[in-house]
Coordinates of C-alpha atoms in Angstrom, one line a residue:
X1 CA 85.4 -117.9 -56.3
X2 CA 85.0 -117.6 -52.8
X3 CA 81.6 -115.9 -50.9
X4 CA 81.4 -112.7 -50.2
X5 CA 82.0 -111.6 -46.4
X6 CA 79.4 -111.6 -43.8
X7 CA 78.0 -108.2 -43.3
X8 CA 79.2 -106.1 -40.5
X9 CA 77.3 -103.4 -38.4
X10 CA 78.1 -99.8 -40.1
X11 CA 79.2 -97.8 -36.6
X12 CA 79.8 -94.5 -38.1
X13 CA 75.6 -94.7 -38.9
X14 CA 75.0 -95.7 -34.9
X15 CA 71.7 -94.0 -33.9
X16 CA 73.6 -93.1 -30.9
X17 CA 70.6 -90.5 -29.4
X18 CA 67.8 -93.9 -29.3
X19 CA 70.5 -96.4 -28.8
X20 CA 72.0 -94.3 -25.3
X21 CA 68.6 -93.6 -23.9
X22 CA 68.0 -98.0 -24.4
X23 CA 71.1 -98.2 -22.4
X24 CA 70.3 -96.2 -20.0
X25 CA 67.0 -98.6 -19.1
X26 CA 69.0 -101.6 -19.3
X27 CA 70.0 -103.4 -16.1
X28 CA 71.6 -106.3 -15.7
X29 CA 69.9 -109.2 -13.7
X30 CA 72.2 -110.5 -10.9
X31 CA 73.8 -114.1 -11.5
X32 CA 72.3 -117.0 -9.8
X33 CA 72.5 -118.3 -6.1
X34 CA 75.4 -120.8 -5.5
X35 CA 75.8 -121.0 -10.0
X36 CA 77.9 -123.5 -11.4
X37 CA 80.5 -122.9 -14.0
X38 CA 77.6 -123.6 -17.0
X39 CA 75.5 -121.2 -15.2
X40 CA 77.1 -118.3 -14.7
X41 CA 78.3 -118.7 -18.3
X42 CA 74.7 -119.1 -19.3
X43 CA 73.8 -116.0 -17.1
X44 CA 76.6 -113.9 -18.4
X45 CA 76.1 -114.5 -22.3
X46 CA 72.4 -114.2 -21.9
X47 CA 73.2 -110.6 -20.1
X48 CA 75.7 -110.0 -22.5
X49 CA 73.5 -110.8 -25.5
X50 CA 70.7 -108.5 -24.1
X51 CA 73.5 -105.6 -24.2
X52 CA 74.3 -106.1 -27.5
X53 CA 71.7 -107.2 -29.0
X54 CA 70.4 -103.6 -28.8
X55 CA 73.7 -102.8 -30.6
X56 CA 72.2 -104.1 -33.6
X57 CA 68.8 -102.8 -33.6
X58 CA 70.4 -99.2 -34.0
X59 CA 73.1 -99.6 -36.0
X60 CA 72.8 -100.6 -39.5
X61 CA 74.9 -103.3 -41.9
X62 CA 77.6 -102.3 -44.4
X63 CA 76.9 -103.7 -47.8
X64 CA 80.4 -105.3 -48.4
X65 CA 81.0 -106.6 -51.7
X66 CA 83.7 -107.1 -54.1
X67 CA 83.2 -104.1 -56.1
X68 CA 83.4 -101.9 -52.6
X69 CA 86.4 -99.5 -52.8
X70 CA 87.3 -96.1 -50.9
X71 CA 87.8 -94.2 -54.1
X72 CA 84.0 -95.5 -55.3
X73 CA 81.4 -92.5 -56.0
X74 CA 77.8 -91.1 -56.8
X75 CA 78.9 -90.2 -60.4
X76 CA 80.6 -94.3 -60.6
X77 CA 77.1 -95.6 -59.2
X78 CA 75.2 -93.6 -62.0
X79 CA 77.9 -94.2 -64.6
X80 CA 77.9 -97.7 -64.2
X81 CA 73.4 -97.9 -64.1
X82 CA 73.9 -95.6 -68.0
X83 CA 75.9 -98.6 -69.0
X84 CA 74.5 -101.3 -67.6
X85 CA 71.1 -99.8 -69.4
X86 CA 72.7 -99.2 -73.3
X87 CA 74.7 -102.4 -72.8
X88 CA 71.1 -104.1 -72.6
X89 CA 69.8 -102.3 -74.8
X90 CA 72.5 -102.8 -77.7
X91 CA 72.3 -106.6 -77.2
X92 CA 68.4 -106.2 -77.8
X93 CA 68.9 -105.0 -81.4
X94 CA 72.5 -106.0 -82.8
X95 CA 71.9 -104.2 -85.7
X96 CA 71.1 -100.6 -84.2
X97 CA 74.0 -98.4 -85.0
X98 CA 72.9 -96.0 -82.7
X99 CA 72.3 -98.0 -80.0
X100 CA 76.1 -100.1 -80.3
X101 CA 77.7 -96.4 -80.3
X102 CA 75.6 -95.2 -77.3
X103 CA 76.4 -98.4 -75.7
X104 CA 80.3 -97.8 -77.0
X105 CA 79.7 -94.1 -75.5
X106 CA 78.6 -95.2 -72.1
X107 CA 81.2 -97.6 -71.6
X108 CA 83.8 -95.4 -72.1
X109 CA 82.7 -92.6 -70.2
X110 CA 82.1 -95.3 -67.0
X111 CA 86.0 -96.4 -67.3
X112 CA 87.4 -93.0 -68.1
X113 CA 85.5 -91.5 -64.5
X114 CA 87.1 -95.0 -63.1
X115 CA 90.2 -94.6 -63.8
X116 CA 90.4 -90.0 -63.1
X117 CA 88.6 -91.4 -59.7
X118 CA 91.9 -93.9 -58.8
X119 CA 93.8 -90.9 -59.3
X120 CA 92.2 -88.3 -57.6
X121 CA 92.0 -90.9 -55.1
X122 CA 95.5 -91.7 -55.0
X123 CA 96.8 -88.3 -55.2
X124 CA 94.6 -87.7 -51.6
X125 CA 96.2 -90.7 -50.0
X126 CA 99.7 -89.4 -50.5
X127 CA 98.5 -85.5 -49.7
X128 CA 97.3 -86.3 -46.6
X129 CA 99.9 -89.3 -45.5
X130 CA 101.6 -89.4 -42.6
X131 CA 104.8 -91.0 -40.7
X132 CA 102.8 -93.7 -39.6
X133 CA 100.5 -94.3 -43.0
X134 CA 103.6 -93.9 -45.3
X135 CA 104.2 -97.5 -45.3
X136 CA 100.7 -97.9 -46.1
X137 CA 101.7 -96.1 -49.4
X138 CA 104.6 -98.3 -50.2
X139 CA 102.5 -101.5 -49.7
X140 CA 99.6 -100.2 -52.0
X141 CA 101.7 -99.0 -54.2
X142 CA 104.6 -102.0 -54.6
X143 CA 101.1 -104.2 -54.5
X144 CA 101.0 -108.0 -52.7
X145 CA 101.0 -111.3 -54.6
X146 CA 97.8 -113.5 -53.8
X147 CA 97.8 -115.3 -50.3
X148 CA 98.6 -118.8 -50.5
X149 CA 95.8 -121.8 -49.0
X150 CA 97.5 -124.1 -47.2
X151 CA 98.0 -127.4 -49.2
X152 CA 99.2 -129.4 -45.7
X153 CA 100.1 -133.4 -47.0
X154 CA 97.0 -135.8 -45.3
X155 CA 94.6 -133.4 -45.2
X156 CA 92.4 -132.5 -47.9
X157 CA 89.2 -131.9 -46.3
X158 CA 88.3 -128.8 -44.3
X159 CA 88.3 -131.1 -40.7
X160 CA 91.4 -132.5 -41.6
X161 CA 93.2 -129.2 -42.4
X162 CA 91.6 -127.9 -39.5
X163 CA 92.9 -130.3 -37.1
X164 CA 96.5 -130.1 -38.8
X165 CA 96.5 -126.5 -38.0
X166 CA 95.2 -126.4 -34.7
X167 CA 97.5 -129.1 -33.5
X168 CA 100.7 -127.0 -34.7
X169 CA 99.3 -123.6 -33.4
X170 CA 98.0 -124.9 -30.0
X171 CA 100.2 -127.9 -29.3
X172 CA 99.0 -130.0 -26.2
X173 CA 96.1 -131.3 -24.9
X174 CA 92.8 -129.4 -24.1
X175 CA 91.2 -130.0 -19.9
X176 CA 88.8 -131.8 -19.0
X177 CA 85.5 -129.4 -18.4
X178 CA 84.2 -129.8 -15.3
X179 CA 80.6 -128.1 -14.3
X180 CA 81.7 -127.3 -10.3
X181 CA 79.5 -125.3 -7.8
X182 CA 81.6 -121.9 -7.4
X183 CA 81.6 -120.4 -4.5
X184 CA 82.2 -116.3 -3.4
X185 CA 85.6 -115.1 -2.4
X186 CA 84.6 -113.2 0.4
X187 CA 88.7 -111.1 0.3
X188 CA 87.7 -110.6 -3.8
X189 CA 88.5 -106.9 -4.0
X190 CA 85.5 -105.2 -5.6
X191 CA 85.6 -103.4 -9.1
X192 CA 85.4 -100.0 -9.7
X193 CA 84.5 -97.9 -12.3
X194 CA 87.9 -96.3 -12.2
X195 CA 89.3 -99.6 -12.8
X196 CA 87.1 -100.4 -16.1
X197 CA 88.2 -96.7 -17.1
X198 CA 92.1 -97.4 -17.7
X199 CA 91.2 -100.9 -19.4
X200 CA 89.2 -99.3 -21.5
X201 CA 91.9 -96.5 -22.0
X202 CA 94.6 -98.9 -22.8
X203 CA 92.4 -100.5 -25.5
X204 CA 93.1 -99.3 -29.7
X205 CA 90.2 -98.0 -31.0
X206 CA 91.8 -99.7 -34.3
X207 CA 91.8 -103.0 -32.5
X208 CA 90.1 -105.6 -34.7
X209 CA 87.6 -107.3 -33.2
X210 CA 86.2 -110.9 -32.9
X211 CA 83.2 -112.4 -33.0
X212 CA 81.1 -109.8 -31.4
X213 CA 82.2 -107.5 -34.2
X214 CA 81.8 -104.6 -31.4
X215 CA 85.1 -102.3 -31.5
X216 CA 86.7 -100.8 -28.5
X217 CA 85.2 -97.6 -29.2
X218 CA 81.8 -98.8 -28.8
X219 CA 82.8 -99.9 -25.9
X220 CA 84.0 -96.7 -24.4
X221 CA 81.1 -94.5 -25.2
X222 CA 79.0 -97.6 -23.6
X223 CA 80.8 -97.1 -21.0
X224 CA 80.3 -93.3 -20.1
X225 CA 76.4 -93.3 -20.8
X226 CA 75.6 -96.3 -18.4
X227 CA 78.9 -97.1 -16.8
X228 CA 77.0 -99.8 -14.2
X229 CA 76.4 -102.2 -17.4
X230 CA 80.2 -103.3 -17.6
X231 CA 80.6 -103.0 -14.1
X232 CA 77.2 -105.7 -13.5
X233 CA 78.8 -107.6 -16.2
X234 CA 81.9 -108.4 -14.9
X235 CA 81.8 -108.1 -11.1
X236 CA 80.0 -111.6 -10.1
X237 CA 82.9 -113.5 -12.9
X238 CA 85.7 -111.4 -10.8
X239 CA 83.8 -112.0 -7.0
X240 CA 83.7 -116.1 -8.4
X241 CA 87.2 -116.4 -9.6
X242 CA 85.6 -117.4 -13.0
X243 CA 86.3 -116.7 -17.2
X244 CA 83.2 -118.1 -18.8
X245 CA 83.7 -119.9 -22.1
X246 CA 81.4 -117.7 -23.8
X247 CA 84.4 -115.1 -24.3
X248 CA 87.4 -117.8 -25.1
X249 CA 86.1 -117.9 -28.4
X250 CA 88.3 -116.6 -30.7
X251 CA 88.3 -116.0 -34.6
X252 CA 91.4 -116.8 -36.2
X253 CA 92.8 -115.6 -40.1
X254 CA 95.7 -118.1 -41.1
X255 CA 98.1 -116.3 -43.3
X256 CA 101.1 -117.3 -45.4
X257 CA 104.6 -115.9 -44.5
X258 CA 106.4 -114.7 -47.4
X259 CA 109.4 -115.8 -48.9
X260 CA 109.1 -119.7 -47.6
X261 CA 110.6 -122.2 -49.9
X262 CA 107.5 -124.4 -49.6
X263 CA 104.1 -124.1 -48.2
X264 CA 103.2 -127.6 -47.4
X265 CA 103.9 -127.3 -43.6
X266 CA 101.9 -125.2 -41.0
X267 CA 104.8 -123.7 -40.3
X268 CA 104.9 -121.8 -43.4
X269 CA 101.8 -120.0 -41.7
X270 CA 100.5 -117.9 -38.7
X271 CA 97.6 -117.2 -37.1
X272 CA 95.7 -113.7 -36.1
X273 CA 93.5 -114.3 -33.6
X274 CA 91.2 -111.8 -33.6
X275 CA 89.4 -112.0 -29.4
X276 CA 86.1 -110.7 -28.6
X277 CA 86.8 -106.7 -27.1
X278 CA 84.6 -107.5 -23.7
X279 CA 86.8 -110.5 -22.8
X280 CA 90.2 -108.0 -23.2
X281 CA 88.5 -105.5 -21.1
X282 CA 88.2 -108.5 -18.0
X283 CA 92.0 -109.6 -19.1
X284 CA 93.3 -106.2 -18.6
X285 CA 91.8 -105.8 -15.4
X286 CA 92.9 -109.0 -13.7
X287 CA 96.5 -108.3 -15.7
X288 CA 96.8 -105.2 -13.8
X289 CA 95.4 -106.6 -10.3
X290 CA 97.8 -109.9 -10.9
X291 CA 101.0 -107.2 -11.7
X292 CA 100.5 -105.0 -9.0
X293 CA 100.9 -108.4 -6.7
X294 CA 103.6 -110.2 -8.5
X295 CA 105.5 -107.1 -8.0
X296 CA 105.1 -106.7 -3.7
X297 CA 105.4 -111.0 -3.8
X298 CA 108.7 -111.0 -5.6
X299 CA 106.9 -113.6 -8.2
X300 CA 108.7 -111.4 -10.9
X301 CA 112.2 -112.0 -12.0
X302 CA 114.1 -108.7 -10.6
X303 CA 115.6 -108.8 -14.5
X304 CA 112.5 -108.7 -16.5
X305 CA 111.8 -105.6 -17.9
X306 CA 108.9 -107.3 -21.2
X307 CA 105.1 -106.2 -20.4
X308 CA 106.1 -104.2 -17.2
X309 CA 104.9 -100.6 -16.8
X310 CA 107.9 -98.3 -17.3
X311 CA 110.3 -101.0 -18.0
X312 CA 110.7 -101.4 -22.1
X313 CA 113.5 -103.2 -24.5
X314 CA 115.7 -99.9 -23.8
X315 CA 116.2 -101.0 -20.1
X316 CA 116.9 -104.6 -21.3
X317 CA 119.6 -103.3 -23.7
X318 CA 121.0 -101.0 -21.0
X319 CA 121.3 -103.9 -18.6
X320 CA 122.8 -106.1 -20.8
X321 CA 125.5 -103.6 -22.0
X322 CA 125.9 -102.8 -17.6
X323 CA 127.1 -106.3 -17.7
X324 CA 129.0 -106.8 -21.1
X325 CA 131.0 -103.8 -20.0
X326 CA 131.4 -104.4 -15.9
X327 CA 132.8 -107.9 -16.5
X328 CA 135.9 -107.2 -18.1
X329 CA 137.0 -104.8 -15.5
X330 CA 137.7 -107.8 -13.4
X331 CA 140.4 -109.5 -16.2
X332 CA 137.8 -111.6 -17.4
X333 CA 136.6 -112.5 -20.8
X334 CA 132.4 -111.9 -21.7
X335 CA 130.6 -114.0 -24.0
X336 CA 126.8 -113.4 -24.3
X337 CA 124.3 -116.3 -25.2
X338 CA 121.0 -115.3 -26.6
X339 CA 117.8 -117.7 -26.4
X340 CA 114.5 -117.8 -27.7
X341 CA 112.5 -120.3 -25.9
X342 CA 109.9 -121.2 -28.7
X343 CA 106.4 -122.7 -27.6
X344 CA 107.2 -120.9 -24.5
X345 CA 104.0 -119.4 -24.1
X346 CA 101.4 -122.4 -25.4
X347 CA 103.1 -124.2 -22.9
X348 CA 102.5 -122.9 -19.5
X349 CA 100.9 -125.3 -17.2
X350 CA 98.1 -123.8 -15.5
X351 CA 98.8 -126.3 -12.3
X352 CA 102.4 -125.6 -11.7
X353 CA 101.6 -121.9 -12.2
X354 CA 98.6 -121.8 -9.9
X355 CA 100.5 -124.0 -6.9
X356 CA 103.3 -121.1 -7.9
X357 CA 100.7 -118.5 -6.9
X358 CA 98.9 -120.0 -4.0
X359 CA 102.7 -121.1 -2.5
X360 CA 103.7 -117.2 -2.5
X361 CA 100.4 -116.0 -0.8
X362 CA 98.5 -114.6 -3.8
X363 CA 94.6 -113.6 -3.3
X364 CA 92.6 -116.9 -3.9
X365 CA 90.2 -115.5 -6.4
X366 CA 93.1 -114.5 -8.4
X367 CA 94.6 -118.1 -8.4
X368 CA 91.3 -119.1 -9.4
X369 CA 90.6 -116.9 -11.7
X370 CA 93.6 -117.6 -13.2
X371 CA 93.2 -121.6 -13.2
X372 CA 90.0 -120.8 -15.2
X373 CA 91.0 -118.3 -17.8
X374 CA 93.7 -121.0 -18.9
X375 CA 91.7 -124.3 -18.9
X376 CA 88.9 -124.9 -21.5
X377 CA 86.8 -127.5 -22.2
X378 CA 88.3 -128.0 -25.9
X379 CA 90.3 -126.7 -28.8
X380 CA 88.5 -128.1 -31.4
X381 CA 87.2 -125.6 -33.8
X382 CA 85.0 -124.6 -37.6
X383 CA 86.4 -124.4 -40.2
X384 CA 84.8 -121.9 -43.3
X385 CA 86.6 -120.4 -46.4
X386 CA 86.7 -117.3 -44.6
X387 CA 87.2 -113.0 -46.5
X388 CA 87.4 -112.7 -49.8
X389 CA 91.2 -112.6 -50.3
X390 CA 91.1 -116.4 -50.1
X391 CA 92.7 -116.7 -46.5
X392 CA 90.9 -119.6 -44.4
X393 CA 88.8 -118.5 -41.1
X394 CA 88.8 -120.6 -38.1
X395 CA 86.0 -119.9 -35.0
X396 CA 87.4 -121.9 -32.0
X397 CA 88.4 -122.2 -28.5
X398 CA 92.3 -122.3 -28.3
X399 CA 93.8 -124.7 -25.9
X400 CA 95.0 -121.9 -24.1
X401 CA 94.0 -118.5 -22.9
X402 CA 94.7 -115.1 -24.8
X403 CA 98.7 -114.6 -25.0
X404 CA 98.7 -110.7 -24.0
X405 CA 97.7 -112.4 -20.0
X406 CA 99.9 -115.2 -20.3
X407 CA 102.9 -112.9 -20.8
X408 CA 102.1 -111.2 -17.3
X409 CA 101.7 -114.7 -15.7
X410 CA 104.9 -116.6 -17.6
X411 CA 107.4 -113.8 -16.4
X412 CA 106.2 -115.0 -13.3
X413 CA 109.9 -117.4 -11.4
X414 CA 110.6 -119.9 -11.4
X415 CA 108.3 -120.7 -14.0
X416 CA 112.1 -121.5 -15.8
X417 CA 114.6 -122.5 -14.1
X418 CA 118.2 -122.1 -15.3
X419 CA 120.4 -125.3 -13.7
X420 CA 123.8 -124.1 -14.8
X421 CA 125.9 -121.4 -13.4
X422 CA 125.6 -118.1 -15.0
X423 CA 126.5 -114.2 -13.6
X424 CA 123.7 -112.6 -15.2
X425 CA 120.6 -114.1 -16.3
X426 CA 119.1 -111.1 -18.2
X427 CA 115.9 -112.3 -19.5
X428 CA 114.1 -109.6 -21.7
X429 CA 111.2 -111.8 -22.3
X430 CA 110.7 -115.0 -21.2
X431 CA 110.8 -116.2 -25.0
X432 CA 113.8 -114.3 -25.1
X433 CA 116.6 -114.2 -22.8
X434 CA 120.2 -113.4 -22.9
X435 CA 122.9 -114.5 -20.5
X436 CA 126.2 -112.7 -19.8
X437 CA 129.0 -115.3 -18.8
X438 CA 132.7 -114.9 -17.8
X439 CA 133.8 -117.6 -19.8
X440 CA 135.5 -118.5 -23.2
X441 CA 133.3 -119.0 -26.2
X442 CA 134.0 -122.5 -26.4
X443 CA 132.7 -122.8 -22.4
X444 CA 129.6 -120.7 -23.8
X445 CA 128.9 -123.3 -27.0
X446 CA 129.3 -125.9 -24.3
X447 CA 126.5 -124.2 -22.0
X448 CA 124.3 -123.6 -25.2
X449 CA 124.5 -127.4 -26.2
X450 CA 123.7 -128.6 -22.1
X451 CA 120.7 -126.2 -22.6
X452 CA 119.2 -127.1 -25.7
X453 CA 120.0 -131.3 -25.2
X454 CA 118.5 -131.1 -21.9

């Protein structure tokens, strides 16, 4: 039996009239002379916390339990108080005919209005389902078999599992943390509020959030009623070429994927890892700053078309059928290779990419900024039994930054290198990449074995 989940803050009940006019009061106190990395991180959560913090003093809990369901009413609440009450008061006085059949009475009334309320309920879903939901409907109503807790061989305490997972999700070892005296980048371009608005217009409203348990849309509206909060917040970290540790912790759900033979291995499993909303508003702004210049620095592969603004998977397709069909015009024969690169993105080393950076003439405060946001001070994490469906929760640090970033800055050449002669490296992703080759099949399985043998 696992414990209930921690109580979250009810947003639809914000008392957003007292909690905007707090806002409004609120300033944000300005970071300290010549800070450190510890200090600026202490300055920011503190300013953070003081932000938030007022998030909770007008908005109140949910009272999650077992028992809570969509379908559940006011007529189920008093239902269920009638026999609770002649339940108790048969077992007072066994022998009371009465009392048994009132209690009989009670008890069937509460699970007849149960099960006319799953119906009614049911019937709703489906009325008012859409394209998007009605797969929704098929998983609710085809149902999901229990998730599995990893049973890894060697560890059978919490650390141990803990460690197990961690070392097969974020392979590698974590940096060294080093407390250095960070100086202004006077060429920092400064934020502006137009900058924070498409972040925060790119950003799901359905996103699920971390461990600030504050949803995009919170966010937003903070945003419009005092829009200089975010901006205080994050302008020093941008002007210092800094990501403070207080927003690289992540929560992380492991869950089982279905239809694995066995389920002794981490790799039987995945992660979620569920980031704080504040730190993907700063990682979309320095994702759109750090595209705009790979683009007019040629640091982008002129074939990528993955996590590009109007390139998609359609482009990718096009190109590659440009080549499949151009080829044989010329009497030759096309064979077509497919890769997928896996640990691609875990591995990226944040030296070779920043020297990569600095050597094509990118804005120091991004290379630094960049340096920081992939370097932490460790990956060890918690480990608790996590939501009531049984899956375990982990609060840690990855090894590595956020992988929505680290796609902008892998695509970045020649982060890979291809050493073998090819017409037309097509690479859609850099986990994924296809290459187009005027040779025989056999010359293609001879590439494919040189590639994957080193």
């Amino acid at each position: 039996m696992f414990r209930p989940p921690p109580p979250t803050p009810n947003w639809a009940l914000t008392d957003w009239a007292l909690l905007e006019s707090s806002l409004k009061n609120t300033t944000i106190q300005p970071p300290p002379p010549l800070p450190t990395t510890r200090s600026l991180d202490i300055w920011f959560r503190t300013n953070l916390g003081r932000v938030t913090s007022q998030f909770g003093l007008h908005t109140p809990l949910k009272r999650v339990t077992y028992r809570s369901k969509p379908l559940w009413t006011e007529l189920l609440s008093i239902l269920r108080k009638a026999y609770g009450s002649a339940l108790r008061s048969s077992k007072r006085d066994r022998f009371d005919a009465a009392l048994l059949a009132s209690a009989r009475a009670a008890r069937s009334a509460y699970f007849k209005a149960i099960k006319k309320a799953k119906r009614e309920h049911w019937s709703s879903f489906l009325a008012s389902a859409t394209p998007q939901s009605v797969w929704t409907a098929k998983k609710l109503a085809i149902g999901r078999p229990p998730p599995r807790f990893p049973e890894l061989p060697g560890a059978s305490t919490p650390p141990e599992l803990n460690k197990a997972l961690l070392d097969h999700f974020f392979p590698g070892e974590p940096t060294n943390f080093m407390d250095t005296i960070l100086l202004p980048f006077r060429e920092c371009l400064p934020l502006s509020k137009d900058e924070i608005d498409r972040a925060l217009s790119r950003s799901s409203p359905s996103s699920a959030p971390g461990l600030d348990m504050t949803p995009n849309s919170v966010w937003k509206r903070v945003h419009r009623v005092a829009p200089q909060l975010i901006q205080d917040l994050l302008a020093p970290l941008i002007t210092y070429g800094s990501h403070p540790l207080t927003l690289k912790k992540a929560d992380g759900i492991v869950l089982d994927k279905p239809g694995k033979p066995s389920y002794t291995s981490p790799s039987s499993f995945r992660v979620i890892v569920l980031l704080q909303t504040f730190s993907k508003i700063l990682e979309r702004i320095m994702n759109s700053r750090l595209s705009s210049v790979a683009r007019v620095t040629g640091l982008l592969n002129p074939h990528q078309c993955g996590s590009l603004a109007g390139l998609s998977a359609s482009d990718a397709v096009t190109t590659l059928t440009h080549e499949v069909k151009t080829l044989p015009m010329a009497g030759k024969k096309v064979s077509t290779l497919f890769l997928d690169i896996k640990g691609g993105f875990d591995n990226v080393n944040p030296s070779s990419l920043c020297g990569i950076l600095r050597a094509k003439g990118v804005n120091p405060y991004l290379v630094s900024w960049t340096r920081s946001f992939l370097s932490l001070a460790g990956g060890a994490g918690s480990y608790t039994k996590g939501p009531p469906d049984g899956s375990p929760r982990f609060r840690w640090a990855p090894p590595r930054g956020p992988r929505s970033l680290r796609c902008c800055l892998s695509f970045m050449c020649p982060a890979y290198t291809v050493r073998f002669p090819v017409v037309s490296p097509s690479p859609m992703w850099t986990t994924s990449v296809s290459l187009s080759l005027p040779r025989r099949i056999d010359a293609t399985s001879n590439c494919y074995r040189s590639i994957t043998q080193g």
